[in-house]
Amino acid sequence: MTITAAVQAPPAGSTAAGTPGAHRRRDTLLRWGFAAPAVLYMLAFFGYPLVRNVVMSLQHYTPRSFFTGESPFNGFDNWRAVFDNPLFTGSLWHTLVFTLGSLLGQFVLGLALAVFFSRRFRLSGFVRAVLLLPWLVPMVVSAVVWRKLLDQDTGVINSLLTNLHIVSSPVPWLSSPGVALLSATLVNIWIGIPFNMVILYGGLQEIPRDLYEAAALDGAGAWRTFRSVTLPLLRPVVTVVLVLGFMSTVKILDLILALTGGGPADSTQTLGTVTYQLSFQELDFGQGAVVGDILILVSAVFAVLYLRFNRANLGQGK
Amino acid sequence: MSTRRLRRGGNTVIALIILVILLFPLYWMLNIALQPGESLASTDWIPTAPGWENFHRALSSQGGPLGTSLVVALGAVVVCLALAAPAAYGLAQLGPRGSRTVVFGTLITQMVPGIVIANALYSAYVDLDLVNSTFGLVLADASLGLPFSIVLLRAFMVSIPREVVEAALVDGANRFTAFWRIVLPMSRNALITSGLFAFLFAWSDFMFALTLNTTDDVKPVTLSMYEYIGAHVSDWGAVMATAVVSAVPAAVLLVVAQKYVAAGITGGSVK
């Protein structure tokens, strides 16, 4: 929308035709012309679904709608149905545990690795690059591999744990409702570590060396330096990592579908999988859209918080 | 001096231990894939008698889906670059005002959950007759790499000196020929990096493959593997061999464009 506004409103001082001003105006239009196809595409593939989803959440949508083209508005019926659905209420809690657990685990381990790899030693760059592999492998592939690793009877993790006498009997990682959500969270932590590590490592490289030298001169130890120099200066990067991590984790679908399919006994259903189930399995796209709206809302709240935080930071001149 | 070297050596050892732990799942995938002897109960820690039987079995049943994935991902790369390169050029030339719009725009696109897009896109695709079509999936998958490519290419094109383009304009070229003849060739590396990422994103896609296809006509390998483990979980050897093949693009990206990958992740998400 900002873009169309810019096209319609040429910069001030370019009025009379045939003057350099008119030429510049044509040039500005031309430059936007280069961007126009991509902008139109993004409006179609991001903007339209956003709006359409909100409208759909107020419509009665059934498989019949696709043939008849009729999807009458039904007010907040879908919303009421979704909020009364125990599948949804359960998924809220699972999403919270899964998202916060994933963020915490990914961040702590990612930061530890970023700090560690900031030291200079042989193979540091090589190992750091290869560690990205889990993040680049398709999520479904990771989920399938972990499904095998965590298999109660044939999984290597259980055979390792029992052989080392850490557990007395195999853990039902993916087949017990009490453990499955924890397992899914652990797998997602594994997937997210490289992303956190890379961005935090980049942030660490931006911190001026002389600050560490000054801290060392003042006699600060490693932990003190980390708390008083590293963490405060890393804060903007930390915000970015956490906000992006939140927005990508809260909507996860691939991983859970391929790992547990939402089970056992719906114990790993999250907002993403419930949207999928309502829309594409129960074929009630209106109700699916309701959960989608909630996902948008949650992401938007975090995006706004993030923007406000950044502005507040700028305001303080940090 | 020697204690310092010792400490550095120690760090390398720790780094390798971290590597072994974090990459163990991927090693195990390869290990199972290389052990043909269908042994469910116990898998050897090292494939002492490696064989390619699992891969043969995987390719005979997953060859089609792998081909589909390849076609869809290459198509997505073409769409993505065809849209992103001119857009990045236009925005790079427009200065800070344009770039702020793009950064804001990419932030917004990252906020839109994929399942929300699929939800609305499905009904639009039904109307447009794009369900179960390779072209429809290509278009949808291109959206995965587009914002990222625009940001990455714009960041690169901003660094091309304005004089280079202006000199061409003085010589009588119009903006389009300047873009085609000068800016694109100069941006070759950035285009390759964007293309590789667009390929990887489309290759990894599962959600659009799952939701925008109701028949078996268009079935990329991510979807087919998902259905495979639902149907015959017992043949882990073939599943893991498929997984290994599906992970190849990620490995290639890491080797070919290693130095750009980390920059790409940070560039696409932070700046």
Coordinates of C-alpha atoms in Angstrom, one line a residue:
Chain A
M1 CA 0.0 0.0 0.0
T2 CA 2.9 2.3 0.7
I3 CA 4.2 1.5 -2.7
T4 CA 1.1 2.5 -4.6
A5 CA 1.0 5.7 -2.6
A6 CA 4.5 6.4 -3.7
V7 CA 3.7 5.9 -7.3
Q8 CA 0.7 8.2 -7.2
A9 CA 2.5 10.9 -5.3
P10 CA 5.6 12.0 -7.1
P11 CA 8.2 13.9 -5.2
A12 CA 7.5 17.6 -4.7
G13 CA 9.2 20.0 -7.1
S14 CA 8.5 17.9 -10.2
T15 CA 5.5 19.6 -11.7
A16 CA 5.7 21.1 -15.1
A17 CA 5.9 18.8 -18.1
G18 CA 9.0 18.7 -20.2
T19 CA 11.3 19.9 -17.4
P20 CA 13.9 17.9 -15.6
G21 CA 11.3 17.4 -12.9
A22 CA 8.9 15.6 -15.3
H23 CA 11.8 13.5 -16.5
R24 CA 12.7 12.5 -12.9
R25 CA 9.1 11.7 -12.3
R26 CA 9.0 9.4 -15.2
D27 CA 12.2 7.8 -14.0
T28 CA 10.8 7.2 -10.6
L29 CA 7.8 5.5 -12.1
L30 CA 10.1 3.4 -14.2
R31 CA 12.1 2.4 -11.1
W32 CA 8.9 1.3 -9.4
G33 CA 8.0 -0.5 -12.6
F34 CA 11.0 -2.8 -12.0
A35 CA 9.5 -3.6 -8.6
A36 CA 5.9 -3.8 -9.7
P37 CA 5.8 -7.5 -10.7
A38 CA 7.3 -8.6 -7.4
V39 CA 5.0 -6.3 -5.4
L40 CA 2.0 -7.6 -7.2
Y41 CA 3.1 -11.2 -6.6
M42 CA 3.6 -10.5 -2.9
L43 CA 0.2 -8.9 -2.7
A44 CA -1.3 -12.0 -4.3
F45 CA 0.6 -14.5 -2.2
F46 CA 0.9 -12.8 1.1
G47 CA -1.6 -9.8 1.2
Y48 CA -4.6 -11.6 -0.4
P49 CA -4.3 -14.7 1.9
L50 CA -4.1 -12.5 4.9
V51 CA -7.3 -10.6 4.1
R52 CA -9.1 -13.7 2.7
N53 CA -8.3 -15.6 5.8
V54 CA -10.0 -13.0 8.0
V55 CA -13.1 -13.0 5.8
M56 CA -13.2 -16.8 5.6
S57 CA -13.3 -17.0 9.4
L58 CA -16.7 -15.4 9.3
Q59 CA -18.0 -17.7 6.6
H60 CA -19.6 -21.1 6.6
Y61 CA -17.2 -23.0 4.4
T62 CA -17.7 -26.6 3.4
P63 CA -16.5 -28.8 0.6
R64 CA -19.8 -28.0 -1.1
S65 CA -18.8 -24.3 -1.2
F66 CA -16.1 -25.3 -3.7
F67 CA -18.7 -26.6 -6.1
T68 CA -21.6 -24.2 -5.5
G69 CA -19.4 -21.2 -4.9
E70 CA -21.6 -20.4 -1.9
S71 CA -20.1 -19.6 1.4
P72 CA -22.6 -17.6 3.5
F73 CA -21.5 -15.4 6.3
N74 CA -22.3 -16.8 9.7
G75 CA -21.0 -14.2 12.0
F76 CA -19.0 -15.6 14.9
D77 CA -20.3 -19.1 14.6
N78 CA -16.9 -20.5 13.6
W79 CA -15.2 -18.6 16.4
R80 CA -17.7 -20.1 19.0
A81 CA -17.3 -23.6 17.6
V82 CA -13.5 -23.3 17.7
F83 CA -13.4 -22.0 21.2
D84 CA -15.7 -24.8 22.4
N85 CA -13.5 -27.4 20.7
P86 CA -11.2 -29.1 23.3
L87 CA -8.8 -29.8 20.4
F88 CA -8.2 -26.1 20.1
T89 CA -8.0 -25.3 23.8
G90 CA -5.5 -28.1 24.2
S91 CA -3.5 -26.9 21.3
L92 CA -3.1 -23.4 22.8
W93 CA -1.3 -24.9 25.8
H94 CA 0.8 -27.2 23.7
T95 CA 1.8 -24.3 21.4
L96 CA 2.9 -22.3 24.4
V97 CA 5.0 -25.1 25.9
F98 CA 6.4 -26.1 22.5
T99 CA 7.3 -22.5 21.5
L100 CA 8.7 -21.3 24.8
G101 CA 10.6 -24.5 25.4
S102 CA 12.0 -24.4 21.8
L103 CA 13.0 -20.8 22.1
L104 CA 14.7 -21.2 25.5
G105 CA 16.6 -24.3 24.4
Q106 CA 17.7 -23.0 21.0
F107 CA 18.7 -19.7 22.4
V108 CA 20.8 -21.0 25.3
L109 CA 22.6 -23.6 23.2
G110 CA 22.9 -21.3 20.2
L111 CA 24.4 -18.6 22.4
A112 CA 26.8 -21.0 24.1
L113 CA 28.0 -22.2 20.7
A114 CA 28.3 -18.7 19.3
V115 CA 30.5 -17.7 22.3
F116 CA 32.6 -20.8 22.0
F117 CA 33.2 -20.3 18.3
S118 CA 34.1 -16.7 18.8
R119 CA 37.4 -18.1 20.1
R120 CA 40.1 -18.5 17.5
F121 CA 41.2 -22.0 16.8
R122 CA 41.8 -24.4 14.0
L123 CA 38.8 -25.7 12.1
S124 CA 36.5 -23.2 13.8
G125 CA 35.1 -21.8 10.6
F126 CA 34.8 -25.3 9.0
V127 CA 32.9 -26.8 12.0
R128 CA 30.7 -23.7 12.3
A129 CA 29.7 -24.1 8.6
V130 CA 29.0 -27.8 8.8
L131 CA 26.9 -27.3 12.0
L132 CA 24.4 -25.4 9.7
L133 CA 23.4 -28.7 8.1
P134 CA 20.5 -29.6 10.5
W135 CA 19.0 -26.2 9.7
L136 CA 19.3 -26.6 5.9
V137 CA 17.9 -30.1 5.7
P138 CA 14.2 -30.2 4.9
M139 CA 12.2 -30.2 8.1
V140 CA 10.3 -33.3 7.1
V141 CA 13.5 -35.2 6.5
S142 CA 14.7 -34.2 10.0
A143 CA 11.4 -35.3 11.5
V144 CA 11.6 -38.6 9.7
V145 CA 15.1 -39.2 10.9
W146 CA 14.2 -38.3 14.5
R147 CA 11.2 -40.6 14.3
K148 CA 13.5 -43.4 13.8
L149 CA 16.0 -42.3 16.4
L150 CA 13.3 -41.9 19.0
D151 CA 11.5 -45.1 18.2
Q152 CA 10.6 -46.9 21.5
D153 CA 11.8 -50.3 20.5
T154 CA 14.2 -49.9 17.6
G155 CA 15.5 -46.4 18.2
V156 CA 19.2 -45.9 18.9
I157 CA 18.5 -43.3 21.7
N158 CA 16.7 -45.9 23.8
S159 CA 19.3 -48.6 23.1
L160 CA 22.0 -46.1 24.2
L161 CA 20.2 -45.0 27.3
T162 CA 19.4 -48.6 28.4
N163 CA 22.8 -49.9 27.6
L164 CA 24.4 -47.1 29.7
H165 CA 21.9 -47.9 32.4
I166 CA 20.6 -44.3 32.4
V167 CA 17.0 -45.6 32.1
S168 CA 15.8 -49.1 33.1
S169 CA 13.2 -49.5 30.4
P170 CA 12.9 -47.9 27.0
V171 CA 11.3 -44.4 27.0
P172 CA 8.1 -44.1 24.9
W173 CA 9.4 -40.8 23.4
L174 CA 6.8 -40.5 20.7
S175 CA 4.1 -42.9 21.8
S176 CA 3.3 -41.6 25.2
P177 CA 1.0 -38.5 25.6
G178 CA 3.1 -37.4 28.5
V179 CA 6.4 -37.4 26.7
A180 CA 5.6 -36.7 23.1
L181 CA 5.4 -32.9 23.4
L182 CA 8.8 -32.8 25.2
S183 CA 10.3 -35.0 22.4
A184 CA 8.9 -32.7 19.7
T185 CA 10.3 -29.7 21.5
L186 CA 13.7 -31.3 21.8
V187 CA 13.8 -32.1 18.1
N188 CA 12.8 -28.5 17.3
I189 CA 15.6 -27.2 19.5
W190 CA 18.0 -29.3 17.5
I191 CA 16.7 -27.8 14.3
G192 CA 16.9 -24.2 15.6
I193 CA 20.4 -24.2 17.2
P194 CA 22.2 -23.4 14.0
F195 CA 20.0 -20.4 13.2
N196 CA 20.5 -19.0 16.7
M197 CA 24.2 -19.7 16.6
V198 CA 24.8 -17.9 13.2
I199 CA 22.9 -14.8 14.1
L200 CA 24.3 -14.5 17.6
Y201 CA 27.8 -15.2 16.3
G202 CA 27.3 -12.3 13.9
G203 CA 26.2 -10.1 16.7
L204 CA 29.2 -11.1 18.8
Q205 CA 31.6 -10.1 16.0
E206 CA 30.1 -6.6 16.0
I207 CA 31.1 -5.9 19.6
P208 CA 34.3 -3.8 19.6
R209 CA 37.4 -5.7 20.8
D210 CA 38.6 -2.8 23.0
L211 CA 35.6 -3.1 25.3
Y212 CA 36.9 -6.6 26.2
E213 CA 40.4 -5.2 26.7
A214 CA 39.0 -2.5 28.9
A215 CA 37.1 -5.0 30.9
A216 CA 40.2 -7.2 31.2
L217 CA 42.2 -4.1 32.5
D218 CA 39.5 -3.5 35.1
G219 CA 40.0 -7.0 36.3
A220 CA 36.7 -8.4 35.2
G221 CA 36.5 -12.2 35.0
A222 CA 34.9 -14.1 32.1
W223 CA 31.4 -14.3 33.6
R224 CA 31.5 -10.7 34.7
T225 CA 32.6 -9.6 31.2
F226 CA 29.9 -11.7 29.6
R227 CA 27.2 -10.2 31.8
S228 CA 28.4 -6.6 31.7
V229 CA 29.8 -6.3 28.2
T230 CA 28.6 -9.1 25.9
L231 CA 24.9 -9.4 27.0
P232 CA 24.0 -5.7 27.0
L233 CA 25.6 -5.1 23.6
L234 CA 24.1 -8.2 22.2
R235 CA 20.6 -7.2 23.2
P236 CA 19.3 -5.9 19.9
V237 CA 20.5 -9.1 18.1
V238 CA 18.9 -11.2 20.9
T239 CA 15.6 -9.5 20.3
V240 CA 15.8 -10.2 16.6
V241 CA 16.6 -13.9 17.2
L242 CA 13.9 -14.4 19.7
V243 CA 11.2 -12.6 17.7
L244 CA 12.0 -14.4 14.5
G245 CA 12.3 -17.6 16.4
F246 CA 9.0 -17.1 18.0
M247 CA 7.3 -16.2 14.7
S248 CA 8.6 -19.3 13.0
T249 CA 8.1 -21.7 15.9
V250 CA 4.6 -20.8 16.8
K251 CA 3.3 -21.8 13.4
I252 CA 5.2 -25.0 12.9
L253 CA 3.4 -27.7 11.0
D254 CA 5.9 -30.0 9.0
L255 CA 7.9 -31.1 12.0
I256 CA 4.9 -32.2 14.2
L257 CA 2.9 -33.8 11.4
A258 CA 5.8 -35.9 10.3
L259 CA 7.0 -36.7 13.8
T260 CA 3.8 -37.5 15.7
G261 CA 0.9 -36.5 13.4
G262 CA -0.4 -34.5 16.4
G263 CA -0.7 -37.6 18.5
P264 CA -0.7 -39.6 20.6
A265 CA -4.1 -38.7 21.8
D266 CA -3.8 -35.1 20.4
S267 CA -0.9 -34.5 22.9
T268 CA 1.2 -32.7 20.3
Q269 CA -1.6 -30.7 18.5
T270 CA -0.6 -27.1 18.1
L271 CA -2.2 -24.1 16.5
G272 CA -0.6 -25.0 13.1
T273 CA -1.6 -28.6 13.1
V274 CA -5.2 -27.7 14.3
T275 CA -5.5 -25.2 11.5
Y276 CA -4.5 -27.9 9.0
Q277 CA -6.8 -30.5 10.6
L278 CA -9.8 -28.2 10.6
S279 CA -9.3 -27.0 7.1
F280 CA -7.9 -29.8 5.2
Q281 CA -9.0 -32.9 7.0
E282 CA -12.4 -31.9 8.4
L283 CA -12.8 -29.6 5.4
D284 CA -14.2 -26.7 7.5
F285 CA -12.1 -23.9 6.1
G286 CA -14.1 -21.3 8.1
Q287 CA -13.0 -22.9 11.4
G288 CA -9.5 -23.4 10.1
A289 CA -9.4 -19.7 9.2
V290 CA -10.3 -18.9 12.8
V291 CA -7.2 -20.6 14.2
G292 CA -5.2 -19.0 11.3
D293 CA -6.5 -15.6 12.5
I294 CA -5.3 -16.4 16.0
L295 CA -1.9 -17.3 14.6
I296 CA -1.7 -14.0 12.7
L297 CA -2.8 -12.1 15.8
V298 CA -0.1 -13.8 18.0
S299 CA 2.6 -13.0 15.4
A300 CA 1.4 -9.5 14.9
V301 CA 1.5 -8.8 18.7
F302 CA 5.1 -9.9 18.7
A303 CA 6.0 -7.9 15.6
V304 CA 4.5 -4.8 17.2
L305 CA 6.3 -5.4 20.5
Y306 CA 9.5 -5.8 18.5
L307 CA 9.0 -2.6 16.5
R308 CA 8.1 -0.7 19.7
F309 CA 11.2 -2.1 21.4
N310 CA 13.4 -1.0 18.6
R311 CA 11.9 2.5 18.6
A312 CA 12.3 2.8 22.3
N313 CA 15.9 1.8 21.9
L314 CA 16.5 4.4 19.2
G315 CA 14.8 7.0 21.4
Q316 CA 17.3 6.4 24.1
G317 CA 20.1 6.8 21.6
K318 CA 21.4 3.3 22.1
Chain B
M1 CA 53.1 -19.9 23.9
S2 CA 52.8 -23.7 24.1
T3 CA 50.0 -23.6 26.6
R4 CA 48.1 -21.2 24.2
R5 CA 48.6 -23.7 21.4
L6 CA 47.5 -26.4 23.7
R7 CA 44.3 -24.5 24.6
R8 CA 43.6 -23.9 20.9
G9 CA 44.1 -27.6 20.2
G10 CA 41.7 -28.3 23.1
N11 CA 39.1 -26.0 21.5
T12 CA 39.4 -27.8 18.3
V13 CA 38.8 -31.1 20.1
I14 CA 35.7 -29.6 21.8
A15 CA 34.4 -28.3 18.5
L16 CA 34.7 -31.7 16.9
I17 CA 32.9 -33.3 19.9
I18 CA 30.1 -30.7 19.4
L19 CA 30.0 -31.6 15.7
V20 CA 29.7 -35.3 16.4
I21 CA 26.9 -34.8 18.9
L22 CA 24.8 -32.3 16.8
L23 CA 25.3 -34.2 13.5
F24 CA 24.7 -37.6 14.9
P25 CA 21.1 -37.8 13.7
L26 CA 22.3 -37.1 10.1
Y27 CA 25.1 -39.7 10.5
W28 CA 22.6 -42.2 11.7
M29 CA 20.4 -41.5 8.7
L30 CA 23.3 -42.3 6.4
N31 CA 24.3 -45.3 8.5
I32 CA 20.9 -46.9 8.3
A33 CA 20.6 -46.1 4.6
L34 CA 24.0 -47.9 3.9
Q35 CA 23.1 -51.0 5.8
P36 CA 21.1 -53.3 3.5
G37 CA 20.6 -56.1 6.0
E38 CA 17.0 -55.2 7.0
S39 CA 17.9 -55.6 10.7
L40 CA 15.2 -54.0 12.7
A41 CA 16.4 -54.9 16.2
S42 CA 19.9 -53.8 16.0
T43 CA 21.7 -51.4 13.7
D44 CA 25.5 -51.5 13.6
W45 CA 27.2 -48.3 14.7
I46 CA 29.3 -48.3 11.5
P47 CA 28.1 -49.7 8.2
T48 CA 30.7 -52.4 8.1
A49 CA 29.3 -54.0 4.9
P50 CA 27.8 -51.0 3.1
G51 CA 25.5 -51.6 0.1
W52 CA 23.4 -49.6 -2.2
E53 CA 20.3 -51.8 -2.0
N54 CA 18.3 -49.3 0.0
F55 CA 19.1 -46.6 -2.5
H56 CA 18.0 -48.7 -5.4
R57 CA 14.8 -49.4 -3.6
A58 CA 14.3 -45.8 -2.7
L59 CA 15.0 -44.6 -6.2
S60 CA 12.7 -47.1 -7.8
S61 CA 9.8 -46.0 -5.6
Q62 CA 10.8 -42.3 -5.0
G63 CA 12.3 -41.5 -8.4
G64 CA 9.1 -39.8 -9.6
P65 CA 8.7 -37.6 -6.6
L66 CA 12.4 -36.7 -6.7
G67 CA 11.9 -35.6 -10.3
T68 CA 8.8 -33.6 -9.3
S69 CA 10.7 -31.9 -6.5
L70 CA 13.5 -31.1 -8.9
V71 CA 11.2 -29.6 -11.5
V72 CA 9.2 -27.6 -9.0
A73 CA 12.2 -26.3 -7.2
L74 CA 13.9 -25.2 -10.5
G75 CA 10.7 -23.6 -11.6
A76 CA 10.5 -21.7 -8.3
V77 CA 14.0 -20.5 -8.7
V78 CA 13.2 -19.1 -12.2
V79 CA 10.0 -17.3 -10.9
C80 CA 11.7 -16.1 -7.8
L81 CA 14.8 -14.6 -9.6
A82 CA 12.7 -13.2 -12.5
L83 CA 10.7 -11.2 -9.9
A84 CA 13.4 -10.5 -7.3
A85 CA 16.2 -9.3 -9.6
P86 CA 14.4 -6.4 -11.2
A87 CA 12.7 -5.5 -8.0
A88 CA 16.0 -5.4 -6.1
Y89 CA 17.4 -3.2 -8.9
G90 CA 14.5 -0.8 -8.9
L91 CA 14.7 -0.5 -5.1
A92 CA 18.4 -0.2 -4.9
Q93 CA 18.1 2.8 -7.3
L94 CA 15.3 4.3 -5.4
G95 CA 17.3 5.0 -2.3
P96 CA 16.4 4.7 1.4
R97 CA 12.7 5.5 1.0
G98 CA 12.1 2.4 -1.1
S99 CA 14.3 0.2 0.9
R100 CA 12.4 1.0 4.1
T101 CA 9.2 -0.1 2.4
V102 CA 10.9 -3.4 1.4
V103 CA 12.3 -4.2 4.8
F104 CA 8.9 -3.5 6.3
G105 CA 7.3 -5.6 3.6
T106 CA 9.5 -8.6 4.2
L107 CA 8.9 -8.3 7.9
I108 CA 5.2 -8.5 7.3
T109 CA 5.6 -11.5 4.9
Q110 CA 7.5 -13.3 7.6
M111 CA 4.6 -12.7 10.0
V112 CA 2.1 -14.5 7.8
P113 CA 2.0 -18.1 8.9
G114 CA 2.3 -20.6 5.9
I115 CA -0.8 -22.5 6.9
V116 CA -2.8 -19.2 6.7
I117 CA -1.5 -18.7 3.1
A118 CA -2.3 -22.3 2.2
N119 CA -5.8 -22.0 3.7
A120 CA -6.7 -19.0 1.6
L121 CA -4.7 -20.1 -1.4
Y122 CA -6.5 -23.4 -1.6
S123 CA -9.9 -21.9 -2.3
A124 CA -8.3 -19.4 -4.8
Y125 CA -6.5 -22.3 -6.5
V126 CA -9.8 -24.2 -6.8
D127 CA -11.3 -21.2 -8.6
L128 CA -8.3 -20.7 -10.8
D129 CA -8.0 -24.4 -11.6
L130 CA -4.4 -24.5 -10.2
V131 CA -4.9 -27.3 -7.7
N132 CA -2.9 -30.4 -8.6
S133 CA -0.8 -28.5 -11.1
T134 CA 3.0 -28.2 -11.2
F135 CA 2.7 -24.6 -12.2
G136 CA 0.5 -23.8 -9.2
L137 CA 3.0 -25.4 -6.9
V138 CA 5.9 -23.6 -8.5
L139 CA 4.1 -20.2 -8.0
A140 CA 3.3 -21.0 -4.4
D141 CA 6.8 -22.3 -3.6
A142 CA 8.4 -19.2 -5.2
S143 CA 6.9 -17.2 -2.4
L144 CA 9.2 -19.0 0.1
G145 CA 12.3 -17.5 -1.4
L146 CA 11.1 -14.2 -2.8
P147 CA 11.3 -11.8 0.2
F148 CA 14.7 -13.3 1.1
S149 CA 16.0 -12.9 -2.5
I150 CA 14.8 -9.3 -2.8
V151 CA 16.6 -8.3 0.4
L152 CA 19.7 -10.2 -0.5
L153 CA 19.9 -8.9 -4.1
R154 CA 19.0 -5.3 -3.0
A155 CA 21.8 -5.3 -0.5
F156 CA 24.2 -6.4 -3.2
M157 CA 23.0 -4.0 -5.9
V158 CA 23.1 -1.0 -3.5
S159 CA 26.9 -1.6 -3.4
I160 CA 27.2 -1.3 -7.2
P161 CA 28.6 2.2 -7.8
R162 CA 25.9 4.6 -9.3
E163 CA 28.5 5.9 -11.8
V164 CA 28.6 2.5 -13.5
V165 CA 24.9 2.6 -14.3
E166 CA 24.9 6.3 -15.0
A167 CA 27.7 5.9 -17.5
A168 CA 25.7 3.4 -19.4
L169 CA 22.7 5.7 -19.4
V170 CA 24.8 8.5 -20.8
D171 CA 26.0 6.2 -23.5
G172 CA 22.4 5.9 -24.6
A173 CA 21.3 2.7 -22.9
N174 CA 17.9 2.8 -21.2
R175 CA 17.3 1.6 -17.7
F176 CA 16.3 -1.8 -18.8
T177 CA 19.4 -2.5 -20.9
A178 CA 21.5 -1.1 -18.2
F179 CA 19.9 -3.5 -15.8
W180 CA 20.2 -6.4 -18.3
R181 CA 23.7 -5.8 -19.6
I182 CA 25.5 -4.3 -16.6
V183 CA 23.8 -4.9 -13.3
L184 CA 22.8 -8.5 -13.8
P185 CA 26.2 -9.7 -14.9
M186 CA 27.8 -7.8 -12.0
S187 CA 25.4 -9.4 -9.5
R188 CA 26.2 -13.0 -10.6
N189 CA 27.3 -14.2 -7.2
A190 CA 24.4 -12.7 -5.4
L191 CA 22.1 -14.2 -8.0
I192 CA 23.6 -17.7 -7.5
T193 CA 23.2 -17.4 -3.8
S194 CA 19.6 -16.3 -4.0
G195 CA 18.9 -19.0 -6.5
L196 CA 20.4 -21.7 -4.3
F197 CA 18.3 -20.5 -1.3
A198 CA 15.2 -20.3 -3.4
F199 CA 15.9 -23.8 -4.6
L200 CA 16.4 -25.1 -1.1
F201 CA 13.3 -23.5 0.2
A202 CA 11.1 -24.9 -2.6
W203 CA 12.8 -28.3 -2.3
S204 CA 12.1 -28.4 1.4
D205 CA 8.5 -27.3 1.1
F206 CA 6.0 -29.6 2.6
M207 CA 3.1 -27.4 3.4
F208 CA 2.1 -26.3 -0.1
A209 CA 2.8 -29.8 -1.4
L210 CA 0.4 -31.2 1.2
T211 CA -2.4 -28.7 0.9
L212 CA -2.5 -27.7 -2.7
N213 CA -2.5 -31.2 -4.1
T214 CA -5.5 -33.6 -3.7
T215 CA -4.3 -36.3 -6.1
D216 CA -1.0 -38.0 -6.7
D217 CA -0.3 -36.1 -9.9
V218 CA 2.1 -33.6 -8.3
K219 CA 3.9 -35.2 -5.4
P220 CA 7.3 -33.8 -4.3
V221 CA 9.6 -36.1 -2.3
T222 CA 8.8 -34.4 1.0
L223 CA 5.2 -35.3 0.7
S224 CA 5.9 -38.7 -0.7
M225 CA 8.2 -39.5 2.2
Y226 CA 5.6 -38.3 4.7
E227 CA 3.0 -40.7 3.1
Y228 CA 5.6 -43.4 3.0
I229 CA 6.3 -43.4 6.7
G230 CA 2.6 -43.4 7.3
A231 CA 2.1 -46.5 5.2
H232 CA 5.2 -48.7 5.7
V233 CA 7.2 -47.7 8.7
S234 CA 9.0 -51.0 8.6
D235 CA 11.2 -50.3 5.6
W236 CA 13.4 -47.8 7.4
G237 CA 16.4 -48.6 5.1
A238 CA 14.5 -47.2 2.0
V239 CA 13.1 -44.3 4.0
M240 CA 16.5 -43.3 5.2
A241 CA 18.0 -43.6 1.7
T242 CA 15.3 -41.3 0.5
A243 CA 16.1 -38.9 3.3
V244 CA 19.7 -39.0 2.4
V245 CA 18.9 -38.1 -1.2
S246 CA 16.5 -35.4 -0.1
A247 CA 19.3 -33.8 2.1
V248 CA 21.7 -33.6 -0.9
P249 CA 20.7 -30.1 -1.9
A250 CA 21.4 -28.8 1.6
A251 CA 24.8 -30.4 1.5
V252 CA 25.5 -29.0 -1.9
L253 CA 24.5 -25.5 -0.9
L254 CA 26.8 -25.7 2.1
V255 CA 29.7 -26.8 0.0
V256 CA 29.1 -24.6 -3.1
A257 CA 28.1 -21.4 -1.4
Q258 CA 29.6 -22.0 2.1
K259 CA 30.7 -18.4 2.7
Y260 CA 27.4 -17.0 1.5
V261 CA 25.2 -19.2 3.6
A262 CA 25.8 -17.6 7.0
A263 CA 25.7 -14.2 5.4
G264 CA 22.5 -15.2 3.7
I265 CA 20.8 -16.3 6.9
T266 CA 21.7 -13.1 8.7
G267 CA 21.1 -10.9 5.7
G268 CA 17.7 -12.4 5.1
S269 CA 16.5 -12.1 8.6
V270 CA 18.2 -9.3 10.5
K271 CA 19.0 -6.5 8.1

